[in-house]
Amino acid sequence: MNSTSLEITKNATTLSLNFFGEFNLYVVSSYEQKIKASNYEKYQHIDINLDKLYYLDTAAAIFLNNFLKKLKKNNINYSINCEKTELLDTLKLVQKYHVNLDNIEKPQHNFLYKIGNEFHKRFVDFMIFIAFLGKLFSTKLFVIKNIKNIRIKEIFFEVNENAIKAIGIIALTSFLIGLVVAYQSAYQLKLYGANIFIVDMIGISMLRELAPILTAIIIAGRSGSAFTAQIGAMKITEELDAMRTMGFDPYLFLVIPKILALMITMPVLIFIADIMGVLAGMIVANIELGITPEMFLSRFSEVVDIKHFYIGIFKGPFFAFLIATIGIYRGLVVKNDTQSIGFNTTRSVVESIFAVIICDALFSIAFTNLGI
Amino acid sequence: MSNAINESIIKVRNVKTIFDDRIVHNGLNLDVKKGEIYGLLGPSGCGKTTLLKEMVMLQNYHGGNIDILGYNLSSVDENDAQALRRQWGVLFQAGALFSSLSLADNIALGLIEYSDLSQKMIDEIVAFKINLVGLKQEDKRLFPSQISGGMKKKAALARALSLDPKLLFLDEPTSGLDPISAREFDTLILKLRELLGLSIVMVSHDLRSIYDTLDRIAVIDNKKIIYEGNLKDIKNDKSEFIQTFFRANV
């Protein structure tokens, strides 16, 4: 087979383009430059020699066709030498299915349209969220009324998946955070000789704020994202639609069990986080500040009010509700494409952590004002 | 190329496939010739799609040899494999269009990645391919989630054709289409073969499609090829699957 190339020969009035080998989309660009560089517009006649060409693909044929049209427009004569009918057929095919791109205008939108469109999208999103909450509420009422219909098996499945399997990571994280907080404050407290206050410090911060927030963040990252991905994937594979047609309400079978399971188990997880955080504080106090566990515990029951523990636990179900509803809502609004799952999973985690922190801030203000 | 009308572009020799402890293929042999439309048929689970996946290097086989366009798949290196991948187009059963890209971008992707064509040229090629497979120009800005199954198949076919492949693999091209769209698709495939000189390998269960488009057929059953040849003689074959399939459907 001869090698692929384009040779251009010139004489006074005629320019000859001799194509060799294979004219395909990988060489179109270089040929285009070569032809442009030859100043073909100055010639009266152009010879296009395809005799030595054995293959012409459609991209190259489109290029050739455009070139011929340009010649016609500039009133330059041309002739095509080609004996192979396949090549001419390809050229004819391209002419037959040619699309004039100039006639297809792209939709142009002005600024006002874009703002309006964006606002409308947000508004619709918001309404969908309200509709979701409404549906959730009515399903909850239904569950309360028909307590027999509650899906015990599903709830325990979710408890196992989202809480029992998360105990390890929550315990470990809480222990490490307790260790870090205690270690950092031990150094500062030592400077003032206020060693024993580490008990107040660890006790109150862990029970009241750190353990609930920490647990919520881990659960949001772990279960919130899983809810979104699972429900989103079920939506794409039409499993949700299948459930509906078979009379299984997805809210009853998927949504409520997940929310209830998290709401039930979150206080337990926070309790575990409390224990591990305080345990870490106790260890640091013993090693760094010489406070024995007995001393630590007696001081603990003296200064750390039981209300701090209750407040921490009390936040659990609220955080759990936020995480579960946002995760599920994000799953339900997944559109019919794969990118949407990734997008909504990210949003789910970010939004639920944000919601948890906002909720915590509100609780903080409320409890302080109530004097608790 | 006129010299090679009988040249085999796919040679499958004694291919064995084993999944865990289950033998799927036990010594398959077949030849696909240049310019023909070749069908793979067989009962569910016989490994038609597996064989197709082995041909396009998505799946390893455990014995024997597959040779495509002169490349031996058992010993092909990464550069050759990449070159080979540009010479074929694959149409998946559900289209497998990239859902984050519009139809036009799906079709343009290969051109953008593998060629140095200008954007204008690419737009023009995309418009041509869209027209060729029978989609409308205004459809090309839509996303895969916004179009029907038949349009998805056409768009996926346009994507498969974007680099002007010499060989086209189709996995159940008419499944999931209504009869009218299915016949249209058959006509389209025949037309493309004639216009672009493609060789086509397809897996199909659609009897109309089999009779209308195929030149030759291979039937896989019980881990072996039980029939390879043209459609005229197939009814004389005594095997159970062929008898049931072709008698029940005629």
CSV table of N, CA and C in Angstrom, one decimal, chain A residues 106-207:
chain,number,residue,atom,x,y,z
A,106,LYS,N,-28.5,28.8,17.3
A,106,LYS,CA,-28.5,28.4,18.7
A,106,LYS,C,-29.5,29.2,19.5
A,107,PRO,N,-30.2,28.7,20.4
A,107,PRO,CA,-31.1,29.5,21.2
A,107,PRO,C,-30.3,30.5,22.1
A,108,GLN,N,-30.7,31.7,21.9
A,108,GLN,CA,-30.0,32.8,22.7
A,108,GLN,C,-31.0,33.3,23.8
A,109,HIS,N,-30.5,33.3,25.0
A,109,HIS,CA,-31.3,33.8,26.1
A,109,HIS,C,-30.8,35.1,26.7
A,110,ASN,N,-31.6,36.0,27.0
A,110,ASN,CA,-31.1,37.2,27.6
A,110,ASN,C,-31.0,37.0,29.1
A,111,PHE,N,-30.4,38.1,29.7
A,111,PHE,CA,-30.1,38.0,31.1
A,111,PHE,C,-31.4,37.8,32.0
A,112,LEU,N,-32.5,38.5,31.6
A,112,LEU,CA,-33.7,38.4,32.4
A,112,LEU,C,-34.3,37.0,32.3
A,113,TYR,N,-34.2,36.4,31.1
A,113,TYR,CA,-34.6,35.0,31.0
A,113,TYR,C,-33.9,34.1,31.9
A,114,LYS,N,-32.5,34.3,32.0
A,114,LYS,CA,-31.7,33.4,32.8
A,114,LYS,C,-32.0,33.5,34.3
A,115,ILE,N,-32.2,34.8,34.7
A,115,ILE,CA,-32.6,35.0,36.1
A,115,ILE,C,-33.9,34.3,36.4
A,116,GLY,N,-34.9,34.6,35.5
A,116,GLY,CA,-36.2,34.1,35.7
A,116,GLY,C,-36.2,32.5,35.8
A,117,ASN,N,-35.5,32.0,34.8
A,117,ASN,CA,-35.4,30.5,34.7
A,117,ASN,C,-34.8,29.9,36.0
A,118,GLU,N,-33.7,30.5,36.4
A,118,GLU,CA,-33.0,30.1,37.6
A,118,GLU,C,-33.9,30.1,38.8
A,119,PHE,N,-34.6,31.3,39.0
A,119,PHE,CA,-35.5,31.5,40.1
A,119,PHE,C,-36.6,30.4,40.0
A,120,HIS,N,-37.1,30.2,38.9
A,120,HIS,CA,-38.2,29.3,38.7
A,120,HIS,C,-37.8,27.9,39.1
A,121,LYS,N,-36.5,27.5,38.7
A,121,LYS,CA,-36.0,26.2,39.1
A,121,LYS,C,-35.9,26.0,40.6
A,122,ARG,N,-35.3,27.1,41.2
A,122,ARG,CA,-35.2,27.1,42.7
A,122,ARG,C,-36.6,26.9,43.4
A,123,PHE,N,-37.5,27.7,42.8
A,123,PHE,CA,-38.9,27.7,43.4
A,123,PHE,C,-39.5,26.3,43.3
A,124,VAL,N,-39.3,25.7,42.1
A,124,VAL,CA,-39.9,24.3,41.9
A,124,VAL,C,-39.2,23.4,42.8
A,125,ASP,N,-37.9,23.5,43.0
A,125,ASP,CA,-37.1,22.6,43.9
A,125,ASP,C,-37.7,22.7,45.3
A,126,PHE,N,-38.0,24.0,45.7
A,126,PHE,CA,-38.5,24.2,47.0
A,126,PHE,C,-39.8,23.6,47.2
A,127,MET,N,-40.7,23.8,46.2
A,127,MET,CA,-42.0,23.2,46.3
A,127,MET,C,-42.0,21.7,46.3
A,128,ILE,N,-41.0,21.1,45.6
A,128,ILE,CA,-40.9,19.6,45.7
A,128,ILE,C,-40.5,19.2,47.1
A,129,PHE,N,-39.6,20.0,47.7
A,129,PHE,CA,-39.2,19.7,49.1
A,129,PHE,C,-40.4,19.8,50.0
A,130,ILE,N,-41.2,20.8,49.9
A,130,ILE,CA,-42.4,21.0,50.7
A,130,ILE,C,-43.4,19.8,50.5
A,131,ALA,N,-43.5,19.4,49.2
A,131,ALA,CA,-44.4,18.3,48.9
A,131,ALA,C,-43.9,17.0,49.6
A,132,PHE,N,-42.5,16.9,49.6
A,132,PHE,CA,-41.9,15.7,50.2
A,132,PHE,C,-42.2,15.7,51.7
A,133,LEU,N,-42.1,16.9,52.3
A,133,LEU,CA,-42.3,16.9,53.8
A,133,LEU,C,-43.8,16.6,54.1
A,134,GLY,N,-44.7,17.1,53.2
A,134,GLY,CA,-46.1,16.8,53.4
A,134,GLY,C,-46.4,15.4,53.3
A,135,LYS,N,-45.8,14.8,52.3
A,135,LYS,CA,-46.0,13.3,52.1
A,135,LYS,C,-45.5,12.5,53.3
A,136,LEU,N,-44.3,13.0,53.7
A,136,LEU,CA,-43.7,12.3,54.9
A,136,LEU,C,-44.6,12.4,56.1
A,137,PHE,N,-45.1,13.6,56.3
A,137,PHE,CA,-46.0,13.8,57.5
A,137,PHE,C,-47.2,13.0,57.4
A,138,SER,N,-47.9,12.9,56.2
A,138,SER,CA,-49.1,12.2,56.1
A,138,SER,C,-48.8,10.7,56.2
A,139,THR,N,-47.6,10.2,55.8
A,139,THR,CA,-47.3,8.8,56.0
A,139,THR,C,-47.1,8.5,57.5
A,140,LYS,N,-46.5,9.5,58.1
A,140,LYS,CA,-46.3,9.3,59.6
A,140,LYS,C,-47.6,9.2,60.3
A,141,LEU,N,-48.5,10.1,59.9
A,141,LEU,CA,-49.8,10.0,60.5
A,141,LEU,C,-50.4,8.6,60.3
A,142,PHE,N,-50.3,8.2,59.1
A,142,PHE,CA,-50.8,6.9,58.7
A,142,PHE,C,-50.2,5.8,59.6
A,143,VAL,N,-48.9,5.9,59.8
A,143,VAL,CA,-48.2,4.9,60.6
A,143,VAL,C,-48.7,4.9,62.0
A,144,ILE,N,-48.9,6.1,62.5
A,144,ILE,CA,-49.3,6.3,63.9
A,144,ILE,C,-50.7,5.7,64.0
A,145,LYS,N,-51.6,5.9,63.0
A,145,LYS,CA,-53.0,5.4,63.1
A,145,LYS,C,-53.0,3.9,62.9
A,146,ASN,N,-52.2,3.4,62.0
A,146,ASN,CA,-52.2,2.0,61.8
A,146,ASN,C,-50.8,1.4,62.2
A,147,ILE,N,-50.7,1.4,63.5
A,147,ILE,CA,-49.4,1.0,64.1
A,147,ILE,C,-49.0,-0.4,63.7
A,148,LYS,N,-50.0,-1.2,63.3
A,148,LYS,CA,-49.7,-2.6,62.9
A,148,LYS,C,-48.9,-2.6,61.6
A,149,ASN,N,-49.1,-1.6,60.7
A,149,ASN,CA,-48.5,-1.5,59.4
A,149,ASN,C,-47.0,-1.2,59.5
A,150,ILE,N,-46.5,-0.8,60.7
A,150,ILE,CA,-45.2,-0.4,60.8
A,150,ILE,C,-44.2,-1.6,60.4
A,151,ARG,N,-43.2,-1.3,59.6
A,151,ARG,CA,-42.3,-2.3,59.1
A,151,ARG,C,-41.2,-2.6,60.1
A,152,ILE,N,-41.5,-3.5,61.1
A,152,ILE,CA,-40.5,-3.8,62.1
A,152,ILE,C,-39.3,-4.3,61.5
A,153,LYS,N,-39.4,-5.3,60.6
A,153,LYS,CA,-38.3,-5.9,60.0
A,153,LYS,C,-37.3,-5.0,59.3
A,154,GLU,N,-38.0,-4.1,58.5
A,154,GLU,CA,-37.2,-3.1,57.8
A,154,GLU,C,-36.5,-2.1,58.8
A,155,ILE,N,-37.2,-1.8,59.8
A,155,ILE,CA,-36.6,-0.9,60.8
A,155,ILE,C,-35.3,-1.5,61.4
A,156,PHE,N,-35.5,-2.8,61.8
A,156,PHE,CA,-34.3,-3.4,62.4
A,156,PHE,C,-33.2,-3.6,61.4
A,157,PHE,N,-33.5,-3.9,60.2
A,157,PHE,CA,-32.5,-4.0,59.2
A,157,PHE,C,-31.7,-2.7,59.1
A,158,GLU,N,-32.4,-1.5,59.1
A,158,GLU,CA,-31.8,-0.2,59.0
A,158,GLU,C,-31.0,0.1,60.3
A,159,VAL,N,-31.5,-0.4,61.4
A,159,VAL,CA,-30.8,-0.2,62.7
A,159,VAL,C,-29.4,-0.9,62.6
A,160,ASN,N,-29.5,-2.1,62.1
A,160,ASN,CA,-28.2,-2.8,62.0
A,160,ASN,C,-27.3,-2.1,61.0
A,161,GLU,N,-27.8,-1.8,59.9
A,161,GLU,CA,-26.9,-1.2,58.8
A,161,GLU,C,-26.3,0.2,59.3
A,162,ASN,N,-27.2,1.0,59.8
A,162,ASN,CA,-26.8,2.4,60.0
A,162,ASN,C,-26.3,2.7,61.4
A,163,ALA,N,-26.6,1.9,62.4
A,163,ALA,CA,-26.2,2.2,63.8
A,163,ALA,C,-25.2,1.1,64.3
A,164,ILE,N,-25.6,-0.1,64.3
A,164,ILE,CA,-24.7,-1.1,64.9
A,164,ILE,C,-23.4,-1.2,64.2
A,165,LYS,N,-23.5,-1.2,62.9
A,165,LYS,CA,-22.2,-1.2,62.1
A,165,LYS,C,-21.4,0.1,62.2
A,166,ALA,N,-22.0,1.1,62.7
A,166,ALA,CA,-21.3,2.4,62.9
A,166,ALA,C,-20.7,2.6,64.2
A,167,ILE,N,-21.0,1.7,65.2
A,167,ILE,CA,-20.5,1.8,66.6
A,167,ILE,C,-19.0,1.9,66.6
A,168,GLY,N,-18.3,1.1,65.9
A,168,GLY,CA,-16.9,1.0,65.9
A,168,GLY,C,-16.3,2.4,65.6
A,169,ILE,N,-16.7,2.9,64.4
A,169,ILE,CA,-16.0,4.1,64.0
A,169,ILE,C,-16.4,5.3,64.9
A,170,ILE,N,-17.7,5.3,65.4
A,170,ILE,CA,-18.0,6.4,66.3
A,170,ILE,C,-17.3,6.3,67.6
A,171,ALA,N,-17.1,5.1,68.1
A,171,ALA,CA,-16.4,5.0,69.4
A,171,ALA,C,-14.9,5.4,69.2
A,172,LEU,N,-14.3,5.0,68.1
A,172,LEU,CA,-12.9,5.3,67.9
A,172,LEU,C,-12.8,6.8,67.7
A,173,THR,N,-13.6,7.4,66.8
A,173,THR,CA,-13.5,8.9,66.6
A,173,THR,C,-13.7,9.7,67.8
A,174,SER,N,-14.7,9.3,68.6
A,174,SER,CA,-15.0,10.1,69.8
A,174,SER,C,-13.8,9.9,70.8
A,175,PHE,N,-13.3,8.7,70.9
A,175,PHE,CA,-12.2,8.5,71.8
A,175,PHE,C,-11.0,9.4,71.4
A,176,LEU,N,-10.7,9.4,70.1
A,176,LEU,CA,-9.6,10.3,69.6
A,176,LEU,C,-9.8,11.7,69.8
A,177,ILE,N,-11.0,12.2,69.6
A,177,ILE,CA,-11.3,13.6,69.8
A,177,ILE,C,-11.2,13.9,71.3
A,178,GLY,N,-11.7,13.0,72.1
A,178,GLY,CA,-11.6,13.2,73.6
A,178,GLY,C,-10.1,13.3,74.0
A,179,LEU,N,-9.3,12.5,73.4
A,179,LEU,CA,-7.9,12.4,73.7
A,179,LEU,C,-7.2,13.8,73.3
A,180,VAL,N,-7.6,14.2,72.1
A,180,VAL,CA,-7.0,15.5,71.6
A,180,VAL,C,-7.4,16.7,72.4
A,181,VAL,N,-8.7,16.8,72.7
A,181,VAL,CA,-9.2,17.9,73.5
A,181,VAL,C,-8.5,17.9,74.9
A,182,ALA,N,-8.5,16.7,75.5
A,182,ALA,CA,-8.0,16.6,76.9
A,182,ALA,C,-6.5,16.9,76.9
A,183,TYR,N,-5.8,16.4,75.9
A,183,TYR,CA,-4.3,16.6,75.8
A,183,TYR,C,-4.0,18.1,75.7
A,184,GLN,N,-4.7,18.8,74.8
A,184,GLN,CA,-4.5,20.2,74.5
A,184,GLN,C,-4.8,21.0,75.8
A,185,SER,N,-5.9,20.7,76.4
A,185,SER,CA,-6.3,21.5,77.5
A,185,SER,C,-5.5,21.2,78.7
A,186,ALA,N,-5.0,20.0,78.8
A,186,ALA,CA,-4.2,19.6,80.0
A,186,ALA,C,-2.9,20.5,80.0
A,187,TYR,N,-2.4,20.7,78.9
A,187,TYR,CA,-1.2,21.6,78.8
A,187,TYR,C,-1.4,23.0,79.3
A,188,GLN,N,-2.6,23.5,78.9
A,188,GLN,CA,-2.9,24.9,79.3
A,188,GLN,C,-3.3,24.9,80.8
A,189,LEU,N,-4.1,23.9,81.2
A,189,LEU,CA,-4.5,23.9,82.6
A,189,LEU,C,-3.3,23.8,83.6
A,190,LYS,N,-2.3,23.0,83.2
A,190,LYS,CA,-1.1,22.8,84.0
A,190,LYS,C,-0.5,24.2,84.3
A,191,LEU,N,-0.4,25.0,83.3
A,191,LEU,CA,0.2,26.3,83.5
A,191,LEU,C,-0.4,27.1,84.7
A,192,TYR,N,-1.7,27.0,84.8
A,192,TYR,CA,-2.4,27.7,85.9
A,192,TYR,C,-2.6,26.9,87.2
A,193,GLY,N,-2.1,25.7,87.1
A,193,GLY,CA,-2.3,24.8,88.3
A,193,GLY,C,-3.8,24.4,88.5
A,194,ALA,N,-4.5,24.5,87.4
A,194,ALA,CA,-6.0,24.2,87.5
A,194,ALA,C,-6.3,22.8,87.0
A,195,ASN,N,-5.4,21.9,87.4
A,195,ASN,CA,-5.5,20.5,86.8
A,195,ASN,C,-6.9,19.9,86.9
A,196,ILE,N,-7.5,20.0,88.0
A,196,ILE,CA,-8.7,19.3,88.3
A,196,ILE,C,-9.9,19.8,87.4
A,197,PHE,N,-9.7,21.0,86.8
A,197,PHE,CA,-10.8,21.5,86.0
A,197,PHE,C,-10.9,20.8,84.6
A,198,ILE,N,-10.0,19.9,84.4
A,198,ILE,CA,-10.1,19.1,83.1
A,198,ILE,C,-11.4,18.3,83.2
A,199,VAL,N,-11.8,17.9,84.3
A,199,VAL,CA,-13.0,17.1,84.5
A,199,VAL,C,-14.2,17.9,84.0
A,200,ASP,N,-14.3,19.2,84.5
A,200,ASP,CA,-15.4,20.0,84.0
A,200,ASP,C,-15.4,20.2,82.5
A,201,MET,N,-14.2,20.5,82.1
A,201,MET,CA,-13.9,20.8,80.7
A,201,MET,C,-14.4,19.6,79.8
A,202,ILE,N,-13.8,18.5,80.0
A,202,ILE,CA,-14.1,17.3,79.2
A,202,ILE,C,-15.6,16.9,79.4
A,203,GLY,N,-16.0,16.9,80.6
A,203,GLY,CA,-17.4,16.4,80.9
A,203,GLY,C,-18.4,17.2,80.2
A,204,ILE,N,-18.4,18.6,80.3
A,204,ILE,CA,-19.4,19.4,79.8
A,204,ILE,C,-19.3,19.4,78.2
A,205,SER,N,-18.1,19.7,77.7
A,205,SER,CA,-17.9,19.8,76.3
A,205,SER,C,-18.3,18.5,75.5
A,206,MET,N,-17.9,17.4,76.1
A,206,MET,CA,-18.2,16.1,75.4
A,206,MET,C,-19.7,15.8,75.5
A,207,LEU,N,-20.2,15.8,76.7
A,207,LEU,CA,-21.6,15.4,76.8
A,207,LEU,C,-22.6,16.3,76.1
